[in-house]
PDB file of C-alpha atoms in Angstrom:
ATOM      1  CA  UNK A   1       5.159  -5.446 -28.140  1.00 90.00           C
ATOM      2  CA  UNK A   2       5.778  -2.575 -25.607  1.00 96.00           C
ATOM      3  CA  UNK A   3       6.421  -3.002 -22.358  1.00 98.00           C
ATOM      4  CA  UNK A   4       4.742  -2.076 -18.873  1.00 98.00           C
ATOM      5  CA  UNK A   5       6.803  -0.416 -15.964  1.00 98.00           C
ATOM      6  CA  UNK A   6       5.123  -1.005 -12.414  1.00 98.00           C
ATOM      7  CA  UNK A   7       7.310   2.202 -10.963  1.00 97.00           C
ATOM      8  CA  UNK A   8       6.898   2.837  -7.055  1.00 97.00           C
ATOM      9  CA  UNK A   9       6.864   6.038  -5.786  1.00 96.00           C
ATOM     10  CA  UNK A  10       7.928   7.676  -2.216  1.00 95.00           C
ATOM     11  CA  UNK A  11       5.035   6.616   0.616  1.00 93.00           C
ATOM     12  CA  UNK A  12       6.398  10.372   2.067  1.00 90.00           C
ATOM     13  CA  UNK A  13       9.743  11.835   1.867  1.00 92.00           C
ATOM     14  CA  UNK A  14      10.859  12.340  -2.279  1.00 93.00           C
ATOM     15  CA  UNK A  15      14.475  11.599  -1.432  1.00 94.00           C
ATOM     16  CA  UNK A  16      12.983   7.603  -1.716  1.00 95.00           C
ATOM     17  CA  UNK A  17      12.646   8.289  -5.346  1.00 96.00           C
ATOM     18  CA  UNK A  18      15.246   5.834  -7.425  1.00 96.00           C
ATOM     19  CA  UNK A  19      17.251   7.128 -10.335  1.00 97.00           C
ATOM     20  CA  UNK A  20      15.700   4.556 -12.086  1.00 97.00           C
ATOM     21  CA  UNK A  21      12.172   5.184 -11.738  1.00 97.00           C
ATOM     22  CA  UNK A  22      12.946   9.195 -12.688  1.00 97.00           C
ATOM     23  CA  UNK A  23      14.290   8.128 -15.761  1.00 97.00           C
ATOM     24  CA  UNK A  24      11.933   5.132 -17.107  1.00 98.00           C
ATOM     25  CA  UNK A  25       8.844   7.913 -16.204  1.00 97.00           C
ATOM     26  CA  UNK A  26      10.885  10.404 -18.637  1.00 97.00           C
ATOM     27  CA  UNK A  27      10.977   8.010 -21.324  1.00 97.00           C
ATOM     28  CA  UNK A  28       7.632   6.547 -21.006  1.00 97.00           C
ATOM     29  CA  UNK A  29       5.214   7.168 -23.523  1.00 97.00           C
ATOM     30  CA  UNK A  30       2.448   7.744 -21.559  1.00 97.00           C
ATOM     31  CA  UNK A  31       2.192   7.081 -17.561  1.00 97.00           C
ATOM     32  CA  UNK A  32      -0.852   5.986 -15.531  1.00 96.00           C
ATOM     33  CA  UNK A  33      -1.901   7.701 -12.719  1.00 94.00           C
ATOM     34  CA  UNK A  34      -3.724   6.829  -9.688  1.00 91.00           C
ATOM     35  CA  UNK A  35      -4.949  10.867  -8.972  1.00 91.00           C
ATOM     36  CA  UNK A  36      -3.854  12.301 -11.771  1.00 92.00           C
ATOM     37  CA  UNK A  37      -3.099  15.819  -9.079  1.00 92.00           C
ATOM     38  CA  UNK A  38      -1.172  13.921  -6.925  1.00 91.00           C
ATOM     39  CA  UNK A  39       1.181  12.738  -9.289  1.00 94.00           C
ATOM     40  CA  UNK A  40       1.601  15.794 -11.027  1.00 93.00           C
ATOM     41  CA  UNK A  41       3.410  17.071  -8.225  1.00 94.00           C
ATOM     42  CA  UNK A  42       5.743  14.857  -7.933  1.00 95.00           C
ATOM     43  CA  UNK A  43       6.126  14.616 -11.719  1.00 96.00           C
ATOM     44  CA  UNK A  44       6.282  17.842 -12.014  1.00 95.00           C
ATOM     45  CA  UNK A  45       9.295  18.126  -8.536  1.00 95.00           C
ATOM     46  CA  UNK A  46      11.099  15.452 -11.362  1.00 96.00           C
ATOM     47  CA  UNK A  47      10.592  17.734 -14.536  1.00 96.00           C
ATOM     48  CA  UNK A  48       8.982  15.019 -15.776  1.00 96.00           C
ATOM     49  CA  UNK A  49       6.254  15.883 -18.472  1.00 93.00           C
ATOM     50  CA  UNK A  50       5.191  12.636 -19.696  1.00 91.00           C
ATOM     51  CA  UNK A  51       1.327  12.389 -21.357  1.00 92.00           C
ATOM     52  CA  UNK A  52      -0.604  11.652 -17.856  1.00 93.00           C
ATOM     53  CA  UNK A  53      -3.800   9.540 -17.901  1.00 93.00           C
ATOM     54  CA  UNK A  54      -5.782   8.411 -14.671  1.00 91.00           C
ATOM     55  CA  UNK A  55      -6.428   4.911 -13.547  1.00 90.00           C
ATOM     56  CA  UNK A  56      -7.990   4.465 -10.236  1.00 86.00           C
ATOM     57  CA  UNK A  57     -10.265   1.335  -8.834  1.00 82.00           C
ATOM     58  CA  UNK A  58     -13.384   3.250 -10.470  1.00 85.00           C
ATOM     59  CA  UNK A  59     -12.227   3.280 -14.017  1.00 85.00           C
ATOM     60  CA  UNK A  60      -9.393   0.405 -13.986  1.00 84.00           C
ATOM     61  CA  UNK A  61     -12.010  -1.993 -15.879  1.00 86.00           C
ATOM     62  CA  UNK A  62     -12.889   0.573 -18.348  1.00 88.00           C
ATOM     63  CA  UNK A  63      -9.417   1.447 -19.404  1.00 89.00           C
ATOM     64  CA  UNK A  64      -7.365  -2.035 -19.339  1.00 93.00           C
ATOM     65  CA  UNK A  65      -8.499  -2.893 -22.885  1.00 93.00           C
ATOM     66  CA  UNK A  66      -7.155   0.426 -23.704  1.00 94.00           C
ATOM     67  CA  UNK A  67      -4.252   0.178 -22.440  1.00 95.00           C
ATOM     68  CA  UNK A  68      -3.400  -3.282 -23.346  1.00 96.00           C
ATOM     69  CA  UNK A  69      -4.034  -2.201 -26.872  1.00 96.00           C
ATOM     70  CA  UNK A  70      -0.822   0.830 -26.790  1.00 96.00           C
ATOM     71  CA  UNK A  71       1.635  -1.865 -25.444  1.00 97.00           C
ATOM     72  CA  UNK A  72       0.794  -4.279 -28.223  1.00 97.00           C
ATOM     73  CA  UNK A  73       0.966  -1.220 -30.635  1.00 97.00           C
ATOM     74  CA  UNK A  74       4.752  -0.942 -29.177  1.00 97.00           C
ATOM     75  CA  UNK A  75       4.316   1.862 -26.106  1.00 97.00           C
ATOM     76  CA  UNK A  76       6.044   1.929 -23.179  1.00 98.00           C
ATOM     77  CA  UNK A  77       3.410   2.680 -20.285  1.00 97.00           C
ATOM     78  CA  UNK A  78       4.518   3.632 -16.818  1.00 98.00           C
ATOM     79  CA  UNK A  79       2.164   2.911 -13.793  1.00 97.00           C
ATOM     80  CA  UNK A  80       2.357   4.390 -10.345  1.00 97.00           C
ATOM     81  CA  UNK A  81      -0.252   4.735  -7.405  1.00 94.00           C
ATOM     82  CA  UNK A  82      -0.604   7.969  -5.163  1.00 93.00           C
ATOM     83  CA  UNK A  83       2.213   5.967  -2.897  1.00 93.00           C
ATOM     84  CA  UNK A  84       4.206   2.755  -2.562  1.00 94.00           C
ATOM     85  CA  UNK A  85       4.131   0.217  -5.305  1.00 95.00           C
ATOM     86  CA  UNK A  86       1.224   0.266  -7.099  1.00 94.00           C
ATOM     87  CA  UNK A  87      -1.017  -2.961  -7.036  1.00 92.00           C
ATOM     88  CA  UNK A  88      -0.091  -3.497  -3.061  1.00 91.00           C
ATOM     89  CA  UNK A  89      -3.707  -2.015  -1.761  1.00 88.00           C
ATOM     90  CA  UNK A  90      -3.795   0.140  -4.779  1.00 88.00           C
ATOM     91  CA  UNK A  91      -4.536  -0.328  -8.422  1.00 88.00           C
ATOM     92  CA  UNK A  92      -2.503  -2.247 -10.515  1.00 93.00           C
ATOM     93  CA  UNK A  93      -3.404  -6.001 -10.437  1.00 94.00           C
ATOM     94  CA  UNK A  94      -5.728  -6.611 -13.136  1.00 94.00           C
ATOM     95  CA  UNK A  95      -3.399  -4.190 -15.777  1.00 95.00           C
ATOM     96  CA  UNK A  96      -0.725  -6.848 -14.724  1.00 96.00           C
ATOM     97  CA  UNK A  97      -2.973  -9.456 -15.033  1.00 96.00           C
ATOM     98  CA  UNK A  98      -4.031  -8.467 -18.289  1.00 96.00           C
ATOM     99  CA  UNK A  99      -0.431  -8.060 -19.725  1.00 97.00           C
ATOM    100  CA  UNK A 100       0.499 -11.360 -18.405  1.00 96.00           C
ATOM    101  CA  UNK A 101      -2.538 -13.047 -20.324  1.00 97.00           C
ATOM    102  CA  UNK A 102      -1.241 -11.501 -23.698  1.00 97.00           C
ATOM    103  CA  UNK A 103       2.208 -11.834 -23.447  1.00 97.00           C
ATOM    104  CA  UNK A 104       3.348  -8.580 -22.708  1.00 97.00           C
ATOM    105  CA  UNK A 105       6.358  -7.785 -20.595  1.00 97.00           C
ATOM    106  CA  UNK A 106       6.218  -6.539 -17.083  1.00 98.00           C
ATOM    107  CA  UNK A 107       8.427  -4.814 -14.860  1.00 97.00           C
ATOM    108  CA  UNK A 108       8.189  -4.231 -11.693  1.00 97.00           C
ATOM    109  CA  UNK A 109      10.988  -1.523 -10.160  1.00 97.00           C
ATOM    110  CA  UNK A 110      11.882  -2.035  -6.626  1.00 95.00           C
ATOM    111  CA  UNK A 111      10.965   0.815  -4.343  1.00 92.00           C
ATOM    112  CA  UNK A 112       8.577   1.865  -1.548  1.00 90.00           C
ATOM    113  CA  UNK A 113       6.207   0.215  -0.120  1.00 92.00           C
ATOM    114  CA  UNK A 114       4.706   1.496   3.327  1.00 93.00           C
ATOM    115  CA  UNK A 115       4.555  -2.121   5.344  1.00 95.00           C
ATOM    116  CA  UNK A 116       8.086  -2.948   4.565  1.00 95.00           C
ATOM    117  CA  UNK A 117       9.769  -0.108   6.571  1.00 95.00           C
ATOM    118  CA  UNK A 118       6.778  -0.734   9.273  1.00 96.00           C
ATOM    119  CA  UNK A 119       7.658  -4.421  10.145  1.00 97.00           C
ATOM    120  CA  UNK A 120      10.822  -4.001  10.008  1.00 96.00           C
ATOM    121  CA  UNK A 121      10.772  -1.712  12.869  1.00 96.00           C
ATOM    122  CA  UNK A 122       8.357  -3.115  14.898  1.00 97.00           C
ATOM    123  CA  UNK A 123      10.798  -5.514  16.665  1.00 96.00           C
ATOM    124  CA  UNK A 124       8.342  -8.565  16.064  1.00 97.00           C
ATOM    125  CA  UNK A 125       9.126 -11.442  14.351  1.00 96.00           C
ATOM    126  CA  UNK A 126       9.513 -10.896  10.263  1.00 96.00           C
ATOM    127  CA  UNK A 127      11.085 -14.213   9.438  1.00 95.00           C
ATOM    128  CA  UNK A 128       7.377 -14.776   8.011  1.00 95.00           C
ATOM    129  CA  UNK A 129       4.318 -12.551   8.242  1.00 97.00           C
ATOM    130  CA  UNK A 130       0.875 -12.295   6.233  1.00 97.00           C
ATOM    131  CA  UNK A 131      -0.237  -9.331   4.730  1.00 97.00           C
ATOM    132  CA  UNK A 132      -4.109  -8.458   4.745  1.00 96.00           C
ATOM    133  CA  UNK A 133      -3.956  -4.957   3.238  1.00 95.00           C
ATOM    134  CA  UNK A 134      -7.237  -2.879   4.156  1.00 95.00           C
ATOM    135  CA  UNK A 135      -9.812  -5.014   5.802  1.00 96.00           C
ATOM    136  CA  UNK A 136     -13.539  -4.751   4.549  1.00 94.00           C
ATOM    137  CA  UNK A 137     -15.430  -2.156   6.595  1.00 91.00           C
ATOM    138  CA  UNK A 138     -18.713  -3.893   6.900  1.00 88.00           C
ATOM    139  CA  UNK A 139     -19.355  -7.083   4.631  1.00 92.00           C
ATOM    140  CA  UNK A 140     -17.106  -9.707   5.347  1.00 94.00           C
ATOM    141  CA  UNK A 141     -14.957  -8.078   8.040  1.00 96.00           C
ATOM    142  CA  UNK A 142     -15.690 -10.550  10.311  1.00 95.00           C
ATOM    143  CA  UNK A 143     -15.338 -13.601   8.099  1.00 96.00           C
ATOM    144  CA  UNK A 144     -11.712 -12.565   7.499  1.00 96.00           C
ATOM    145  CA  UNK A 145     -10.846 -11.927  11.313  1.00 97.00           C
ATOM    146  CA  UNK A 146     -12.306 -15.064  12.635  1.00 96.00           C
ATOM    147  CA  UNK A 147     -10.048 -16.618   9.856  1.00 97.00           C
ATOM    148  CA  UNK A 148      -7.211 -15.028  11.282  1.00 97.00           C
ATOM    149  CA  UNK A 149      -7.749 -16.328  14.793  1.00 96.00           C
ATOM    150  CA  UNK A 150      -5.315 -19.124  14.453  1.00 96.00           C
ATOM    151  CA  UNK A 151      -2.814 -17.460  12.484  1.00 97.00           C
ATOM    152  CA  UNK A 152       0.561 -17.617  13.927  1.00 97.00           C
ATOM    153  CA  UNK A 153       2.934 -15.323  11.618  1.00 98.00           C
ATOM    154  CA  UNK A 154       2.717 -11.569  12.242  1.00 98.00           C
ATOM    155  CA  UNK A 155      -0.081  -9.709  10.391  1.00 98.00           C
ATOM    156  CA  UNK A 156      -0.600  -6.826   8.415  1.00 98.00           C
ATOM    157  CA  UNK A 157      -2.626  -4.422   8.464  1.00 98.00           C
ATOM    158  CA  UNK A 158      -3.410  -0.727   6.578  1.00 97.00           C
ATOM    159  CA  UNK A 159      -6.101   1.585   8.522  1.00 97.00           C
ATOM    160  CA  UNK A 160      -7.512   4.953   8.230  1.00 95.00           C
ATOM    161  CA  UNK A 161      -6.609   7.379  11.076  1.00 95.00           C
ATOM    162  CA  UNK A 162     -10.265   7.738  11.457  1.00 95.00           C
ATOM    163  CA  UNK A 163     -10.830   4.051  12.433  1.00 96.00           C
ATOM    164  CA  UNK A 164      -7.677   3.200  14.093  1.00 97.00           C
ATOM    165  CA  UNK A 165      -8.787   3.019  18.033  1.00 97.00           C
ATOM    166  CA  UNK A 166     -12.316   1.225  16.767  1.00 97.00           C
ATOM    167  CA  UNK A 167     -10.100  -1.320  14.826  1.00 97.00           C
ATOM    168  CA  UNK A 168      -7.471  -2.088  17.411  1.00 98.00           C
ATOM    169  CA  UNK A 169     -10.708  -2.682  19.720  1.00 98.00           C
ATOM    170  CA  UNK A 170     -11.981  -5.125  17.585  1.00 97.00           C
ATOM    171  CA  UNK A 171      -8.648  -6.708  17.253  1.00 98.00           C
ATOM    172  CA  UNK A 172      -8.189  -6.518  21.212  1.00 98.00           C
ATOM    173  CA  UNK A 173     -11.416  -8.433  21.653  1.00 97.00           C
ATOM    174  CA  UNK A 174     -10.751 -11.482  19.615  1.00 97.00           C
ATOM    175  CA  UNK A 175      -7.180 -11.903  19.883  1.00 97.00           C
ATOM    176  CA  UNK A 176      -6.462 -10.658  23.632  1.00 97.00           C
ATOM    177  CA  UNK A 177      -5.710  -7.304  25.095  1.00 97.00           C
ATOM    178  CA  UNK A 178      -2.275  -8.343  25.629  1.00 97.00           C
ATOM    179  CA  UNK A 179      -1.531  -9.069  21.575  1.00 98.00           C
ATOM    180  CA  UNK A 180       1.572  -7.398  20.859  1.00 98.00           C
ATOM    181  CA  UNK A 181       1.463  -4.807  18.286  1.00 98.00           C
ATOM    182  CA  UNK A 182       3.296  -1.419  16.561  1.00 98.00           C
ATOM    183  CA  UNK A 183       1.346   1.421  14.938  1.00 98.00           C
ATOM    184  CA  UNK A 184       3.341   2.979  12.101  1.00 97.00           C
ATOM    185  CA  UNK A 185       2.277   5.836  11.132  1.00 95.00           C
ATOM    186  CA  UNK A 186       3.430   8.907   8.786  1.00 93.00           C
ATOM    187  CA  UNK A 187       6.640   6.270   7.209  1.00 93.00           C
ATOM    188  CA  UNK A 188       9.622   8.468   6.060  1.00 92.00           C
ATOM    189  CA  UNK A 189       7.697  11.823   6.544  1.00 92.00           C
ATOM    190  CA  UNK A 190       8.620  14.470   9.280  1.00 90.00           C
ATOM    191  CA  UNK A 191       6.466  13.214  11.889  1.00 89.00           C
ATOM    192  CA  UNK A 192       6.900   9.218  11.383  1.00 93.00           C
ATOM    193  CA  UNK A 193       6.200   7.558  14.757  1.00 93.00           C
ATOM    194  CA  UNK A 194       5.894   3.602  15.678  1.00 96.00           C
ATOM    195  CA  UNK A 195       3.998   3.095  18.841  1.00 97.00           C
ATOM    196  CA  UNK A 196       4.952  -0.487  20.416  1.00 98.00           C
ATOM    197  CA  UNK A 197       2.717  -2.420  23.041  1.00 98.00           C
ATOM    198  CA  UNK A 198       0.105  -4.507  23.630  1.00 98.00           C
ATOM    199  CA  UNK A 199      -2.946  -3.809  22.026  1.00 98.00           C
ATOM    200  CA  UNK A 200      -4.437  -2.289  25.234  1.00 98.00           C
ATOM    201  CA  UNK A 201      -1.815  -0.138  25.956  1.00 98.00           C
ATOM    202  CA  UNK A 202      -1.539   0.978  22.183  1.00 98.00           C
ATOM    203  CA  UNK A 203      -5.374   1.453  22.369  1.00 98.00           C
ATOM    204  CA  UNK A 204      -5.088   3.796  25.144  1.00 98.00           C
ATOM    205  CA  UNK A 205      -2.406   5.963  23.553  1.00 97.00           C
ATOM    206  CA  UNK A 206      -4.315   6.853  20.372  1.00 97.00           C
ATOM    207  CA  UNK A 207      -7.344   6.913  22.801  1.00 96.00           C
ATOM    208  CA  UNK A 208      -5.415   9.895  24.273  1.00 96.00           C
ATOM    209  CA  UNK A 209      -3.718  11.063  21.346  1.00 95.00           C
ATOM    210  CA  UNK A 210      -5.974  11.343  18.532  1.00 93.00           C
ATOM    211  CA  UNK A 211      -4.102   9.560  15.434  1.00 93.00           C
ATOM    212  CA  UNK A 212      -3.443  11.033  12.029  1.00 92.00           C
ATOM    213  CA  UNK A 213      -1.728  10.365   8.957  1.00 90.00           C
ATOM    214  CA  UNK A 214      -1.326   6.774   6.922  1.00 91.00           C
ATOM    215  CA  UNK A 215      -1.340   3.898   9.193  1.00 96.00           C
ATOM    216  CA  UNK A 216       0.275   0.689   9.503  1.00 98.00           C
ATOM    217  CA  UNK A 217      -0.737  -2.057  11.816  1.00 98.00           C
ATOM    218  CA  UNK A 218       1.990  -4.916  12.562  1.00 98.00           C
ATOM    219  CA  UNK A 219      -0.462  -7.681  14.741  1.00 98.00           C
ATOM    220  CA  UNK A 220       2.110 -10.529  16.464  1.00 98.00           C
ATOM    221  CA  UNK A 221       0.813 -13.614  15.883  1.00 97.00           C
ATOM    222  CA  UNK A 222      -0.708 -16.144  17.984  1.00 96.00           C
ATOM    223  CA  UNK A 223       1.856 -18.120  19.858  1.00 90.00           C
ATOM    224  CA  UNK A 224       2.742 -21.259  19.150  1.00 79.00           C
ATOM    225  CA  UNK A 225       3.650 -22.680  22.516  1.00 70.00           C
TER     226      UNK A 225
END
């Protein structure tokens, strides 16, 4: 049996790249790629020059049998996303889910991951949280809000730039303008920024300043007295 590396890479700035996950990409036999372009750069930053082969969310389903065969055959297989761990919003789960079915070791390195570094510095309470990733854009959406109405830890969210203000005026409306929350945006790159407020106030900044780069949302949860 071979053996399948999860490897995080840098949500921004390459400096966040371990020692460890340079040198279990050299010695893969073959890594997976989320954009095959993407990666090259940084492999290529590395002097890494591993076999690349893409896996995305469009071909994932395709390619796991594949896969799953070279690890049995003895391979070690590397898999990283654009950014951040890969299977947190990103592909990864059902290769993992597939090794695990047939025995096959897993390894997950530690490393980035983009809501980690954003609820840590939002100053609200991390003791325990929920993550919710992206949120559907149409079907569904609401079904998982209205589920979250109750919820009393502090949420996650990941947005687009694009539909930042339109989200945090959908969250404003069902949970109260005066929700605390940070917007962490751009993590570890040159122009990282957390904006803390309530969600009105927030709203009305990114109303102003038009938002860009990745984007986390850190919700407070409904209080419990």
């Amino acid at each position: 049996m071979g053996k399948l590396y999860v490897v995080p890479t840098p949500v921004g700035n390459l400096e966040d790249m371990t020692f460890r996950a340079i040198r279990v990409l050299k010695e893969a036999d073959l890594i997976l790629a989320e954009d095959t372009r993407t990666s090259g750069i940084l492999l290529k930053h590395f002097e890494i020059k591993n076999a690349l082969q893409s896996h995305h969310k469009f071909n994932e389903h395709q390619t796991v049998d594949h896969v799953v065969s070279r690890l049995k055959a003895g391979e070690t297989i590397a898999l990283i996303s654009d950014a951040g761990t890969p299977a947190i919003s990103d592909p990864g789960f059902l290769l993992v889910r597939e090794c695990a079915r047939n025995g096959i070791e897993v390894q997950c390195l530690p490393g980035a991951t983009a809501f980690v570094p954003a609820l840590v510095s939002s100053g609200l309470p991390n003791d325990r949280f929920c993550f919710e990733g992206f949120l559907p854009q149409k079907k569904g959406r609401m079904t998982r809000l209205n589920a979250l109405l109750e919820e009393t830890r502090t949420m996650i969210f990941y947005e687009s730039p694009y539909r930042l203000v339109k989200t945090l005026t959908q969250f404003a409306e069902l949970f109260g303008s005066d929700r605390p929350v940070s917007v962490c945006r751009e993590i570890s790159k040159v122009h990282e920024e957390s904006v803390r407020g309530t969600l009105e106030e927030v709203i009305a900044h990114f109303t102003e300043k038009e938002p860009k780069g990745e984007i986390v949302i850190i919700l407070g949860g409904k209080s419990e007295k």
